[in-house]
C-alpha positions as a LaTeX table, in Angstrom:
\begin{tabular}{lrrr}
\hline
Residue & $x$ (\AA) & $y$ (\AA) & $z$ (\AA) \\
\hline
Met1 & $-0.23$ & $-12.74$ & $-71.54$ \\
Asn2 & $-2.75$ & $-13.54$ & $-74.23$ \\
Lys3 & $-6.03$ & $-11.78$ & $-73.38$ \\
Trp4 & $-8.18$ & $-14.58$ & $-74.78$ \\
Val5 & $-6.82$ & $-17.27$ & $-72.50$ \\
Gly6 & $-6.88$ & $-14.96$ & $-69.50$ \\
Gly7 & $-10.38$ & $-13.80$ & $-70.34$ \\
Ile8 & $-11.93$ & $-17.05$ & $-71.58$ \\
Phe9 & $-14.56$ & $-16.85$ & $-68.89$ \\
Leu10 & $-14.69$ & $-13.11$ & $-68.26$ \\
Val11 & $-18.34$ & $-13.19$ & $-67.25$ \\
Val12 & $-19.68$ & $-16.75$ & $-67.31$ \\
Leu13 & $-23.35$ & $-16.62$ & $-66.31$ \\
Phe14 & $-24.58$ & $-20.10$ & $-67.12$ \\
Leu15 & $-22.89$ & $-23.09$ & $-68.69$ \\
Val16 & $-24.04$ & $-25.56$ & $-71.33$ \\
Gly17 & $-23.92$ & $-29.34$ & $-70.74$ \\
Cys18 & $-22.84$ & $-31.70$ & $-73.50$ \\
Gln19 & $-22.72$ & $-35.45$ & $-73.97$ \\
Thr20 & $-19.46$ & $-37.39$ & $-73.99$ \\
Gly21 & $-18.19$ & $-39.39$ & $-76.93$ \\
Glu22 & $-17.48$ & $-43.09$ & $-77.53$ \\
Arg23 & $-14.82$ & $-44.89$ & $-75.50$ \\
Gly24 & $-12.44$ & $-47.78$ & $-75.92$ \\
Glu25 & $-10.17$ & $-47.99$ & $-72.88$ \\
Asp26 & $-9.07$ & $-50.79$ & $-70.54$ \\
Glu27 & $-9.76$ & $-51.17$ & $-66.80$ \\
Arg28 & $-6.35$ & $-49.78$ & $-65.86$ \\
Ser29 & $-7.04$ & $-46.58$ & $-67.78$ \\
Val30 & $-10.37$ & $-46.19$ & $-66.00$ \\
Glu31 & $-8.75$ & $-46.65$ & $-62.59$ \\
Met32 & $-6.05$ & $-44.10$ & $-63.41$ \\
Leu33 & $-8.39$ & $-41.40$ & $-64.67$ \\
Glu34 & $-11.41$ & $-41.61$ & $-62.35$ \\
Gly35 & $-11.46$ & $-39.05$ & $-59.54$ \\
Arg36 & $-10.42$ & $-35.46$ & $-58.90$ \\
Trp37 & $-7.49$ & $-33.74$ & $-60.59$ \\
Glu38 & $-5.95$ & $-30.33$ & $-59.95$ \\
Gly39 & $-3.85$ & $-28.65$ & $-62.57$ \\
Thr40 & $-2.44$ & $-25.55$ & $-64.22$ \\
Ile41 & $-2.41$ & $-24.22$ & $-67.78$ \\
Glu42 & 0.97 & $-22.56$ & $-68.22$ \\
Val43 & $-0.21$ & $-19.28$ & $-69.72$ \\
Pro44 & 2.80 & $-16.91$ & $-69.90$ \\
Gly45 & 2.77 & $-14.44$ & $-67.04$ \\
Gln46 & $-0.32$ & $-15.85$ & $-65.32$ \\
Pro47 & $-0.74$ & $-19.63$ & $-64.93$ \\
Leu48 & $-4.42$ & $-20.61$ & $-64.94$ \\
Gly49 & $-5.47$ & $-23.13$ & $-62.29$ \\
Phe50 & $-8.25$ & $-25.65$ & $-62.91$ \\
Ile51 & $-9.94$ & $-28.68$ & $-61.33$ \\
Ile52 & $-11.16$ & $-31.75$ & $-63.23$ \\
His53 & $-13.60$ & $-34.44$ & $-62.02$ \\
Met54 & $-13.76$ & $-37.69$ & $-64.04$ \\
Asp55 & $-16.16$ & $-40.60$ & $-63.56$ \\
Lys56 & $-17.16$ & $-43.62$ & $-65.62$ \\
Glu57 & $-20.19$ & $-45.86$ & $-65.37$ \\
Glu58 & $-21.51$ & $-46.80$ & $-68.79$ \\
Glu59 & $-19.59$ & $-43.94$ & $-70.40$ \\
Trp60 & $-17.23$ & $-41.19$ & $-69.29$ \\
Glu61 & $-18.49$ & $-38.02$ & $-67.66$ \\
Gly62 & $-16.27$ & $-35.14$ & $-66.68$ \\
Thr63 & $-16.37$ & $-31.53$ & $-65.47$ \\
Ile64 & $-13.89$ & $-28.67$ & $-65.22$ \\
Ser65 & $-13.82$ & $-25.81$ & $-62.70$ \\
Ile66 & $-11.65$ & $-22.68$ & $-63.04$ \\
Pro67 & $-11.86$ & $-20.83$ & $-59.70$ \\
Val68 & $-10.34$ & $-17.51$ & $-60.71$ \\
Gln69 & $-12.79$ & $-17.24$ & $-63.63$ \\
Asn70 & $-15.90$ & $-18.16$ & $-61.61$ \\
Val71 & $-16.40$ & $-21.37$ & $-63.61$ \\
Glu72 & $-17.70$ & $-24.42$ & $-61.78$ \\
Asp73 & $-18.45$ & $-27.92$ & $-63.05$ \\
Phe74 & $-18.56$ & $-27.11$ & $-66.77$ \\
Arg75 & $-19.29$ & $-30.42$ & $-68.49$ \\
Leu76 & $-16.60$ & $-31.85$ & $-70.74$ \\
Ser77 & $-17.26$ & $-33.66$ & $-74.00$ \\
Asp78 & $-15.42$ & $-36.08$ & $-76.33$ \\
Ile79 & $-13.55$ & $-37.75$ & $-73.48$ \\
Ile80 & $-11.21$ & $-40.30$ & $-75.06$ \\
Val81 & $-9.07$ & $-42.62$ & $-72.93$ \\
Gly82 & $-6.80$ & $-45.31$ & $-74.32$ \\
Gly83 & $-3.67$ & $-46.79$ & $-72.79$ \\
Glu84 & $-1.56$ & $-43.91$ & $-71.49$ \\
Glu85 & $-3.37$ & $-41.27$ & $-73.56$ \\
Val86 & $-6.29$ & $-39.03$ & $-72.51$ \\
Ala87 & $-8.09$ & $-36.25$ & $-74.40$ \\
Phe88 & $-11.18$ & $-34.17$ & $-73.74$ \\
Thr89 & $-12.93$ & $-31.04$ & $-74.98$ \\
Met90 & $-14.47$ & $-28.05$ & $-73.24$ \\
Pro91 & $-17.28$ & $-27.17$ & $-75.66$ \\
Leu92 & $-18.01$ & $-23.46$ & $-75.51$ \\
Pro93 & $-20.74$ & $-22.36$ & $-77.94$ \\
Gly94 & $-19.18$ & $-21.71$ & $-81.31$ \\
Gln95 & $-15.73$ & $-23.03$ & $-80.39$ \\
Ser96 & $-13.98$ & $-25.82$ & $-78.54$ \\
Ile97 & $-11.12$ & $-25.90$ & $-76.08$ \\
Gln98 & $-9.07$ & $-29.09$ & $-76.23$ \\
Phe99 & $-6.83$ & $-30.93$ & $-73.80$ \\
Asn100 & $-4.55$ & $-33.70$ & $-75.14$ \\
Gly101 & $-2.26$ & $-35.43$ & $-72.68$ \\
Ser102 & $-0.76$ & $-38.65$ & $-71.37$ \\
Phe103 & $-0.33$ & $-40.35$ & $-67.97$ \\
Thr104 & 3.08 & $-40.16$ & $-66.29$ \\
Asp105 & 3.65 & $-41.15$ & $-62.64$ \\
Gly106 & 0.24 & $-40.06$ & $-61.34$ \\
Glu107 & 0.14 & $-36.95$ & $-63.51$ \\
Val108 & $-1.38$ & $-36.03$ & $-66.83$ \\
Ala109 & 0.73 & $-33.66$ & $-68.94$ \\
Gly110 & 0.01 & $-32.38$ & $-72.40$ \\
Thr111 & $-1.23$ & $-29.53$ & $-74.56$ \\
Phe112 & $-4.13$ & $-27.12$ & $-74.06$ \\
Thr113 & $-5.39$ & $-25.54$ & $-77.30$ \\
Gln114 & $-7.84$ & $-22.68$ & $-77.84$ \\
Glu115 & $-8.40$ & $-20.51$ & $-80.92$ \\
Gly116 & $-5.24$ & $-21.90$ & $-82.53$ \\
Gln117 & $-3.01$ & $-21.11$ & $-79.54$ \\
Ser118 & $-1.42$ & $-23.88$ & $-77.49$ \\
Tyr119 & 0.03 & $-24.03$ & $-74.00$ \\
Arg120 & 1.34 & $-26.83$ & $-71.81$ \\
Phe121 & $-0.90$ & $-28.13$ & $-69.02$ \\
Leu122 & $-0.17$ & $-30.40$ & $-66.08$ \\
Met123 & $-2.62$ & $-31.95$ & $-63.61$ \\
Glu124 & $-2.23$ & $-34.22$ & $-60.58$ \\
Lys125 & $-4.74$ & $-36.58$ & $-59.00$ \\
Lys126 & $-6.09$ & $-35.44$ & $-55.61$ \\
Glu127 & $-8.25$ & $-37.09$ & $-52.99$ \\
Leu128 & $-11.60$ & $-35.44$ & $-52.26$ \\
Glu129 & $-12.03$ & $-33.91$ & $-48.82$ \\
Pro130 & $-15.38$ & $-34.27$ & $-47.06$ \\
Glu131 & $-17.60$ & $-31.18$ & $-47.05$ \\
Glu132 & $-17.88$ & $-29.49$ & $-43.69$ \\
Glu133 & $-21.16$ & $-30.18$ & $-41.95$ \\
Gly134 & $-23.20$ & $-27.44$ & $-40.32$ \\
Glu135 & $-26.81$ & $-26.66$ & $-39.50$ \\
Phe136 & $-28.90$ & $-26.14$ & $-42.62$ \\
Leu137 & $-32.26$ & $-24.50$ & $-43.23$ \\
Ser138 & $-34.30$ & $-24.89$ & $-46.40$ \\
Val139 & $-36.94$ & $-23.09$ & $-48.43$ \\
Glu140 & $-39.25$ & $-24.62$ & $-51.01$ \\
Thr141 & $-39.46$ & $-22.80$ & $-54.33$ \\
Ser142 & $-41.48$ & $-23.56$ & $-57.44$ \\
Ser143 & $-38.29$ & $-24.82$ & $-59.07$ \\
Gly144 & $-36.65$ & $-26.83$ & $-56.32$ \\
Thr145 & $-35.56$ & $-26.83$ & $-52.69$ \\
Leu146 & $-32.83$ & $-24.41$ & $-51.64$ \\
Tyr147 & $-30.55$ & $-24.99$ & $-48.65$ \\
Gly148 & $-28.72$ & $-22.42$ & $-46.56$ \\
Glu149 & $-26.21$ & $-22.79$ & $-43.73$ \\
Leu150 & $-27.10$ & $-21.23$ & $-40.39$ \\
Leu151 & $-24.32$ & $-20.06$ & $-38.10$ \\
Met152 & $-25.56$ & $-19.07$ & $-34.64$ \\
Pro153 & $-23.37$ & $-17.21$ & $-32.13$ \\
Glu154 & $-22.01$ & $-19.65$ & $-29.57$ \\
Gly155 & $-24.22$ & $-20.00$ & $-26.51$ \\
Met156 & $-27.06$ & $-17.85$ & $-27.87$ \\
Glu157 & $-30.58$ & $-19.15$ & $-28.47$ \\
Lys158 & $-31.81$ & $-15.84$ & $-29.93$ \\
Ala159 & $-29.87$ & $-13.35$ & $-32.02$ \\
Pro160 & $-30.17$ & $-10.87$ & $-34.88$ \\
Val161 & $-29.50$ & $-12.53$ & $-38.24$ \\
Ala162 & $-27.91$ & $-11.52$ & $-41.56$ \\
Leu163 & $-28.80$ & $-13.13$ & $-44.87$ \\
Ile164 & $-25.59$ & $-13.30$ & $-46.94$ \\
Ile165 & $-26.17$ & $-13.41$ & $-50.72$ \\
Pro166 & $-23.28$ & $-14.51$ & $-53.01$ \\
Gly167 & $-22.23$ & $-12.93$ & $-56.28$ \\
Ser168 & $-22.52$ & $-13.85$ & $-59.96$ \\
Gly169 & $-21.84$ & $-17.22$ & $-61.52$ \\
Pro170 & $-22.17$ & $-20.60$ & $-59.80$ \\
Thr171 & $-20.87$ & $-19.30$ & $-56.47$ \\
Asp172 & $-21.25$ & $-21.26$ & $-53.25$ \\
Arg173 & $-22.29$ & $-20.03$ & $-49.83$ \\
Asn174 & $-18.67$ & $-19.51$ & $-48.77$ \\
Gly175 & $-17.96$ & $-17.10$ & $-51.62$ \\
Asn176 & $-16.11$ & $-19.69$ & $-53.72$ \\
Ser177 & $-16.60$ & $-20.59$ & $-57.34$ \\
Gln178 & $-15.95$ & $-24.29$ & $-56.75$ \\
Gly179 & $-15.53$ & $-26.92$ & $-54.03$ \\
Val180 & $-12.90$ & $-27.56$ & $-51.41$ \\
Gln181 & $-9.54$ & $-26.52$ & $-52.90$ \\
Gly182 & $-8.63$ & $-23.26$ & $-54.60$ \\
Arg183 & $-11.05$ & $-21.30$ & $-52.45$ \\
Asn184 & $-11.04$ & $-17.89$ & $-50.76$ \\
Asp185 & $-13.81$ & $-18.50$ & $-48.16$ \\
Ser186 & $-14.60$ & $-14.79$ & $-47.97$ \\
Leu187 & $-18.30$ & $-15.14$ & $-47.11$ \\
Lys188 & $-17.64$ & $-17.96$ & $-44.67$ \\
Met189 & $-15.12$ & $-15.75$ & $-42.87$ \\
Leu190 & $-17.66$ & $-12.95$ & $-42.77$ \\
Ala191 & $-20.25$ & $-15.24$ & $-41.20$ \\
Glu192 & $-17.75$ & $-16.39$ & $-38.58$ \\
Arg193 & $-16.79$ & $-12.83$ & $-37.69$ \\
Leu194 & $-20.47$ & $-11.87$ & $-37.36$ \\
Ala195 & $-21.03$ & $-14.83$ & $-35.03$ \\
Glu196 & $-18.15$ & $-13.64$ & $-32.83$ \\
Ala197 & $-19.99$ & $-10.31$ & $-32.55$ \\
Gly198 & $-23.28$ & $-11.98$ & $-31.55$ \\
Ile199 & $-24.93$ & $-11.86$ & $-35.00$ \\
Ala200 & $-26.27$ & $-15.02$ & $-36.62$ \\
Ser201 & $-26.15$ & $-15.55$ & $-40.37$ \\
Val202 & $-27.60$ & $-17.69$ & $-43.13$ \\
Arg203 & $-25.66$ & $-17.99$ & $-46.36$ \\
Tyr204 & $-26.73$ & $-20.10$ & $-49.32$ \\
Asp205 & $-25.27$ & $-21.56$ & $-52.49$ \\
Lys206 & $-26.41$ & $-20.15$ & $-55.81$ \\
Arg207 & $-28.58$ & $-22.40$ & $-57.96$ \\
Gly208 & $-26.29$ & $-24.90$ & $-59.65$ \\
Ala209 & $-23.62$ & $-24.72$ & $-56.94$ \\
Gly210 & $-22.91$ & $-26.65$ & $-53.74$ \\
Arg211 & $-25.95$ & $-28.05$ & $-51.99$ \\
Asn212 & $-28.20$ & $-26.22$ & $-54.43$ \\
Arg213 & $-26.70$ & $-27.86$ & $-57.49$ \\
Ala214 & $-29.94$ & $-29.75$ & $-58.19$ \\
Ala215 & $-31.92$ & $-26.48$ & $-58.30$ \\
Ala216 & $-30.09$ & $-25.25$ & $-61.42$ \\
Met217 & $-32.40$ & $-23.99$ & $-64.14$ \\
Asp218 & $-32.16$ & $-24.24$ & $-67.91$ \\
Glu219 & $-30.44$ & $-21.20$ & $-69.44$ \\
Gln220 & $-33.40$ & $-20.46$ & $-71.69$ \\
Asn221 & $-35.77$ & $-20.14$ & $-68.73$ \\
Met222 & $-33.48$ & $-18.40$ & $-66.27$ \\
Arg223 & $-34.26$ & $-14.78$ & $-65.39$ \\
Phe224 & $-32.74$ & $-12.35$ & $-62.88$ \\
Glu225 & $-36.04$ & $-12.27$ & $-60.99$ \\
Val226 & $-35.47$ & $-15.89$ & $-59.96$ \\
Phe227 & $-32.52$ & $-14.79$ & $-57.83$ \\
Val228 & $-34.57$ & $-11.98$ & $-56.31$ \\
Asn229 & $-37.43$ & $-14.34$ & $-55.48$ \\
Asp230 & $-34.97$ & $-16.80$ & $-53.91$ \\
Ala231 & $-33.58$ & $-14.08$ & $-51.64$ \\
Gly232 & $-37.08$ & $-12.90$ & $-50.79$ \\
Gln233 & $-38.12$ & $-16.37$ & $-49.68$ \\
Trp234 & $-35.08$ & $-16.57$ & $-47.42$ \\
Val235 & $-35.92$ & $-13.18$ & $-45.87$ \\
Glu236 & $-39.48$ & $-14.34$ & $-45.22$ \\
Lys237 & $-38.27$ & $-17.55$ & $-43.61$ \\
Leu238 & $-35.86$ & $-15.73$ & $-41.29$ \\
Ser239 & $-38.51$ & $-13.17$ & $-40.37$ \\
Arg240 & $-40.85$ & $-15.95$ & $-39.24$ \\
Asp241 & $-38.20$ & $-17.75$ & $-37.19$ \\
Glu242 & $-38.57$ & $-16.82$ & $-33.51$ \\
Arg243 & $-34.85$ & $-17.30$ & $-32.91$ \\
Phe244 & $-34.06$ & $-14.13$ & $-34.86$ \\
Thr245 & $-34.72$ & $-10.68$ & $-33.41$ \\
Glu246 & $-33.72$ & $-8.47$ & $-36.39$ \\
Thr247 & $-32.90$ & $-9.22$ & $-40.03$ \\
Ala248 & $-30.24$ & $-7.68$ & $-42.26$ \\
Val249 & $-29.41$ & $-8.45$ & $-45.87$ \\
Ile250 & $-25.77$ & $-8.49$ & $-47.01$ \\
Gly251 & $-25.27$ & $-8.85$ & $-50.77$ \\
His252 & $-21.92$ & $-9.35$ & $-52.48$ \\
Ser253 & $-21.33$ & $-8.27$ & $-56.11$ \\
Gln254 & $-24.41$ & $-9.40$ & $-58.11$ \\
Gly255 & $-25.92$ & $-10.26$ & $-54.73$ \\
Ser256 & $-25.96$ & $-6.55$ & $-53.91$ \\
Leu257 & $-28.64$ & $-5.83$ & $-56.50$ \\
Val258 & $-30.45$ & $-9.06$ & $-55.64$ \\
Gly259 & $-30.39$ & $-8.14$ & $-51.96$ \\
Met260 & $-31.57$ & $-4.56$ & $-52.29$ \\
Met261 & $-34.49$ & $-5.68$ & $-54.47$ \\
Ala262 & $-35.45$ & $-8.38$ & $-51.97$ \\
Ala263 & $-35.13$ & $-5.86$ & $-49.14$ \\
Glu264 & $-37.56$ & $-3.50$ & $-50.91$ \\
Asp265 & $-40.34$ & $-6.09$ & $-50.89$ \\
His266 & $-39.79$ & $-7.69$ & $-47.49$ \\
Ala267 & $-39.36$ & $-6.43$ & $-43.94$ \\
Val268 & $-35.66$ & $-6.04$ & $-43.13$ \\
Asp269 & $-33.87$ & $-3.83$ & $-40.64$ \\
Ala270 & $-30.62$ & $-3.02$ & $-42.51$ \\
Phe271 & $-28.90$ & $-3.57$ & $-45.86$ \\
Val272 & $-25.20$ & $-3.90$ & $-46.72$ \\
Ser273 & $-23.80$ & $-3.81$ & $-50.26$ \\
Leu274 & $-20.39$ & $-5.44$ & $-50.69$ \\
Ala275 & $-18.71$ & $-4.57$ & $-54.02$ \\
Gly276 & $-22.04$ & $-3.89$ & $-55.66$ \\
Ala277 & $-22.42$ & $-2.09$ & $-59.00$ \\
Gly278 & $-23.99$ & 1.36 & $-59.13$ \\
Gln279 & $-25.23$ & 1.13 & $-62.72$ \\
Pro280 & $-26.89$ & $-1.54$ & $-64.89$ \\
Ile281 & $-24.89$ & $-4.63$ & $-65.79$ \\
Asp282 & $-24.63$ & $-3.67$ & $-69.48$ \\
Lys283 & $-22.58$ & $-0.61$ & $-68.48$ \\
Ile284 & $-20.35$ & $-2.78$ & $-66.28$ \\
Leu285 & $-19.90$ & $-5.22$ & $-69.17$ \\
Glu286 & $-18.92$ & $-2.41$ & $-71.51$ \\
Asn287 & $-16.09$ & $-1.44$ & $-69.17$ \\
Gln288 & $-14.90$ & $-5.02$ & $-68.65$ \\
Leu289 & $-15.04$ & $-5.94$ & $-72.32$ \\
Arg290 & $-13.24$ & $-2.77$ & $-73.37$ \\
Glu291 & $-10.22$ & $-3.98$ & $-71.41$ \\
Asn292 & $-10.32$ & $-7.58$ & $-72.66$ \\
Leu293 & $-11.45$ & $-7.56$ & $-76.30$ \\
Pro294 & $-9.80$ & $-6.48$ & $-79.54$ \\
Glu295 & $-11.45$ & $-3.48$ & $-81.16$ \\
Asp296 & $-13.59$ & $-5.38$ & $-83.69$ \\
Leu297 & $-15.10$ & $-7.72$ & $-81.10$ \\
Tyr298 & $-15.60$ & $-4.87$ & $-78.65$ \\
Glu299 & $-17.59$ & $-2.97$ & $-81.28$ \\
Glu300 & $-19.67$ & $-6.09$ & $-81.96$ \\
Ser301 & $-20.35$ & $-6.49$ & $-78.24$ \\
Leu302 & $-21.59$ & $-2.89$ & $-78.10$ \\
Asp303 & $-24.03$ & $-3.65$ & $-80.93$ \\
Val304 & $-25.26$ & $-6.74$ & $-79.06$ \\
Leu305 & $-25.77$ & $-4.80$ & $-75.85$ \\
Glu306 & $-27.67$ & $-2.06$ & $-77.67$ \\
Lys307 & $-30.07$ & $-4.62$ & $-79.16$ \\
Leu308 & $-30.58$ & $-6.23$ & $-75.76$ \\
Arg309 & $-31.30$ & $-2.81$ & $-74.24$ \\
Asp310 & $-34.01$ & $-2.35$ & $-76.84$ \\
Gly311 & $-35.55$ & $-5.69$ & $-75.91$ \\
Glu312 & $-34.44$ & $-7.32$ & $-79.15$ \\
Asp313 & $-32.87$ & $-10.71$ & $-79.84$ \\
Ala314 & $-29.28$ & $-10.05$ & $-80.88$ \\
Gly315 & $-29.12$ & $-13.34$ & $-82.79$ \\
Lys316 & $-25.86$ & $-15.15$ & $-83.46$ \\
Val317 & $-22.58$ & $-13.56$ & $-82.48$ \\
Ser318 & $-18.96$ & $-14.27$ & $-83.36$ \\
Pro319 & $-17.56$ & $-17.46$ & $-81.77$ \\
Pro320 & $-15.32$ & $-15.62$ & $-79.26$ \\
Leu321 & $-18.42$ & $-13.86$ & $-77.84$ \\
Gln322 & $-20.58$ & $-16.97$ & $-77.56$ \\
Ser323 & $-19.67$ & $-17.69$ & $-73.94$ \\
Leu324 & $-21.27$ & $-14.37$ & $-72.93$ \\
Phe325 & $-23.85$ & $-13.59$ & $-75.63$ \\
Ala326 & $-25.08$ & $-16.99$ & $-76.80$ \\
Ser327 & $-28.76$ & $-16.93$ & $-77.81$ \\
Asp328 & $-29.77$ & $-18.99$ & $-74.77$ \\
Leu329 & $-28.15$ & $-16.46$ & $-72.44$ \\
Gln330 & $-29.61$ & $-13.32$ & $-73.96$ \\
Pro331 & $-33.01$ & $-13.48$ & $-72.17$ \\
Phe332 & $-31.26$ & $-13.62$ & $-68.80$ \\
Leu333 & $-29.00$ & $-10.72$ & $-69.71$ \\
Arg334 & $-31.99$ & $-8.65$ & $-70.83$ \\
Ser335 & $-33.75$ & $-9.33$ & $-67.52$ \\
Trp336 & $-30.64$ & $-8.35$ & $-65.53$ \\
Met337 & $-29.97$ & $-5.23$ & $-67.61$ \\
Ser338 & $-33.48$ & $-3.91$ & $-66.97$ \\
Tyr339 & $-32.61$ & $-3.05$ & $-63.36$ \\
Asp340 & $-30.58$ & $-0.01$ & $-62.35$ \\
Pro341 & $-29.05$ & $-0.36$ & $-58.85$ \\
Ala342 & $-29.18$ & 3.42 & $-58.41$ \\
Asp343 & $-32.95$ & 3.35 & $-58.91$ \\
Gln344 & $-33.40$ & 0.36 & $-56.62$ \\
Ile345 & $-31.43$ & 1.80 & $-53.72$ \\
Arg346 & $-33.66$ & 4.91 & $-53.68$ \\
Glu347 & $-36.53$ & 2.63 & $-52.69$ \\
Leu348 & $-34.88$ & 1.44 & $-49.47$ \\
Asp349 & $-36.04$ & 3.07 & $-46.24$ \\
Val350 & $-33.71$ & 1.18 & $-43.87$ \\
Pro351 & $-30.12$ & 1.93 & $-42.81$ \\
Val352 & $-27.75$ & 1.19 & $-45.74$ \\
Leu353 & $-23.99$ & 0.60 & $-45.77$ \\
Leu354 & $-22.12$ & 0.69 & $-49.12$ \\
Val355 & $-18.74$ & $-1.06$ & $-49.12$ \\
Asn356 & $-16.07$ & $-1.17$ & $-51.82$ \\
Gly357 & $-12.37$ & $-1.96$ & $-51.88$ \\
Thr358 & $-9.91$ & 0.46 & $-53.44$ \\
His359 & $-8.13$ & $-2.44$ & $-55.19$ \\
Asp360 & $-11.24$ & $-4.08$ & $-56.64$ \\
Val361 & $-10.40$ & $-4.89$ & $-60.29$ \\
Gln362 & $-13.98$ & $-5.91$ & $-61.10$ \\
Ile363 & $-16.14$ & $-3.23$ & $-59.47$ \\
Ser364 & $-14.52$ & 0.17 & $-59.09$ \\
Val365 & $-14.88$ & 2.61 & $-56.22$ \\
Glu366 & $-16.88$ & 4.83 & $-58.57$ \\
Glu367 & $-19.69$ & 2.26 & $-58.51$ \\
Ala368 & $-20.10$ & 2.60 & $-54.74$ \\
Glu369 & $-19.97$ & 6.38 & $-55.11$ \\
Arg370 & $-22.80$ & 6.19 & $-57.66$ \\
Leu371 & $-24.89$ & 4.28 & $-55.15$ \\
Lys372 & $-24.04$ & 6.84 & $-52.48$ \\
Glu373 & $-25.17$ & 9.66 & $-54.75$ \\
Ala374 & $-28.44$ & 7.85 & $-55.46$ \\
Gly375 & $-29.00$ & 7.11 & $-51.77$ \\
Pro376 & $-27.53$ & 10.07 & $-49.92$ \\
Asp377 & $-28.69$ & 8.81 & $-46.52$ \\
Ser378 & $-26.55$ & 5.67 & $-46.90$ \\
Gln379 & $-23.11$ & 5.27 & $-45.37$ \\
Leu380 & $-20.08$ & 4.77 & $-47.64$ \\
Leu381 & $-17.12$ & 2.64 & $-46.56$ \\
Leu382 & $-14.09$ & 2.48 & $-48.88$ \\
Val383 & $-11.65$ & $-0.16$ & $-47.62$ \\
Glu384 & $-8.07$ & 0.67 & $-48.53$ \\
Gly385 & $-6.31$ & $-2.17$ & $-50.38$ \\
Met386 & $-9.29$ & $-4.54$ & $-50.41$ \\
Asn387 & $-10.25$ & $-6.36$ & $-53.61$ \\
His388 & $-13.42$ & $-7.98$ & $-54.99$ \\
Val389 & $-13.21$ & $-11.10$ & $-52.82$ \\
Leu390 & $-12.84$ & $-8.94$ & $-49.70$ \\
Lys391 & $-9.14$ & $-9.62$ & $-49.17$ \\
Glu392 & $-6.21$ & $-7.25$ & $-48.89$ \\
Ala393 & $-4.47$ & $-7.46$ & $-52.26$ \\
Pro394 & $-1.89$ & $-5.66$ & $-54.39$ \\
Glu395 & $-3.15$ & $-3.30$ & $-57.04$ \\
Asp396 & $-1.56$ & $-5.15$ & $-59.96$ \\
Arg397 & $-3.99$ & $-7.57$ & $-61.62$ \\
Glu398 & $-1.84$ & $-10.71$ & $-61.42$ \\
Gly399 & $-1.10$ & $-10.38$ & $-57.72$ \\
Asn400 & $-4.68$ & $-9.30$ & $-57.07$ \\
Leu401 & $-6.16$ & $-12.41$ & $-58.68$ \\
Glu402 & $-3.85$ & $-14.71$ & $-56.72$ \\
Thr403 & $-5.82$ & $-13.85$ & $-53.58$ \\
Tyr404 & $-9.01$ & $-15.25$ & $-55.16$ \\
Thr405 & $-7.76$ & $-18.75$ & $-54.36$ \\
Asp406 & $-6.08$ & $-18.19$ & $-50.99$ \\
Pro407 & $-8.30$ & $-19.19$ & $-48.03$ \\
Asp408 & $-5.54$ & $-18.39$ & $-45.54$ \\
Leu409 & $-5.85$ & $-14.64$ & $-46.13$ \\
Pro410 & $-8.17$ & $-13.15$ & $-43.47$ \\
Leu411 & $-10.74$ & $-10.47$ & $-44.07$ \\
Pro412 & $-9.31$ & $-7.05$ & $-43.22$ \\
Glu413 & $-10.45$ & $-5.61$ & $-39.91$ \\
Thr414 & $-11.01$ & $-2.35$ & $-41.76$ \\
Leu415 & $-13.95$ & $-4.16$ & $-43.36$ \\
Thr416 & $-15.34$ & $-6.29$ & $-40.53$ \\
Glu417 & $-15.17$ & $-3.81$ & $-37.66$ \\
Pro418 & $-17.02$ & $-0.92$ & $-39.38$ \\
Leu419 & $-19.58$ & $-3.38$ & $-40.80$ \\
Ile420 & $-20.33$ & $-4.81$ & $-37.37$ \\
Thr421 & $-20.47$ & $-1.31$ & $-35.87$ \\
Phe422 & $-22.98$ & $-0.32$ & $-38.57$ \\
Leu423 & $-25.22$ & $-3.28$ & $-37.72$ \\
Gln424 & $-24.96$ & $-2.60$ & $-34.00$ \\
Asn425 & $-25.87$ & 1.05 & $-34.54$ \\
Ser426 & $-28.84$ & $-0.17$ & $-36.58$ \\
Gly427 & $-30.25$ & $-2.06$ & $-33.61$ \\
Phe428 & $-28.39$ & $-5.37$ & $-33.91$ \\
\hline
\end{tabular}
């Protein structure tokens, strides 16, 4: 397959909103297009699933989500609807991705174009499903209210509690990169298994996702420390709640570093890293980009990372690198790169469990081993056949990524049982 289409959103940290264009459509066109659509871009060898939301009041507004690429609710621009025809643009900095299609029997079919390459796309209209309701807690931050879902063990008024922190991108509390369909529900499943073992949990949506959509911050002002402060406020809230007897922090992917930093500054009783990196994010990016970029762009990305390491503004970059290294994103990247997980884990003086899957195509086993070396008193759990979203998956990339959008796959017991045993041995 073409690496650019497969890697369009390799590491999407924050997304830029754009205004829509002028319209000229009739009422029938509006009725046909408004609502939720699910579709596929027919990339050879690996079809790319996506979700579109369209709405019109005075003018059209639309968003696109691409679950497997951790993209949620990216705003569309230049939405043009007329008769049976529909077109819209996904405006990445420095380039545009275009969809041009037409209505046919409740479907929209047409051509997807990026960087001069075109593929067929097809999308069907779907009805929205209501969001599941649970018990929610909240914390007030200086930049908005955050909500988290509490799951108490059945029949228990008091219990130990785990704070579950999601990974990078606009990820929701269930471990998904978008709403109801195309989900994996990994963190929701983890919370349910903990509840069965008598352990409560609170899991929360990242800023800009789910119930915390309104708490999204402007890219220019966003820093990694915001995530750490968010987690710290949740730990404080749980520590003050008389229903909870002990507190653990469980961080997935980016949430591993967030969680260990929050655990350093607040009273917790145990820490679990799920698929967490063992070295700074710039080193992780180097490895990921090496596999997905042509040589000239990879060399340019190395130059950008070196400038960011030195605290410099890398300035403008080539259009294909804008989605990762746009000027507005560079301050956040610099703030994230300044923290080394190996240094942070040395500061923890609570029981620590380090978990990684042997089939994780995003964070390798070597990353968990680096953390183990830095924190020799920690426990290391390597789960055979598990991937980055905590599901059993084949080793090949295509089959591995298919599990990212399969909520029917359970978490492996080789993950959940040792994790629960660790917490129980830590006083839970």
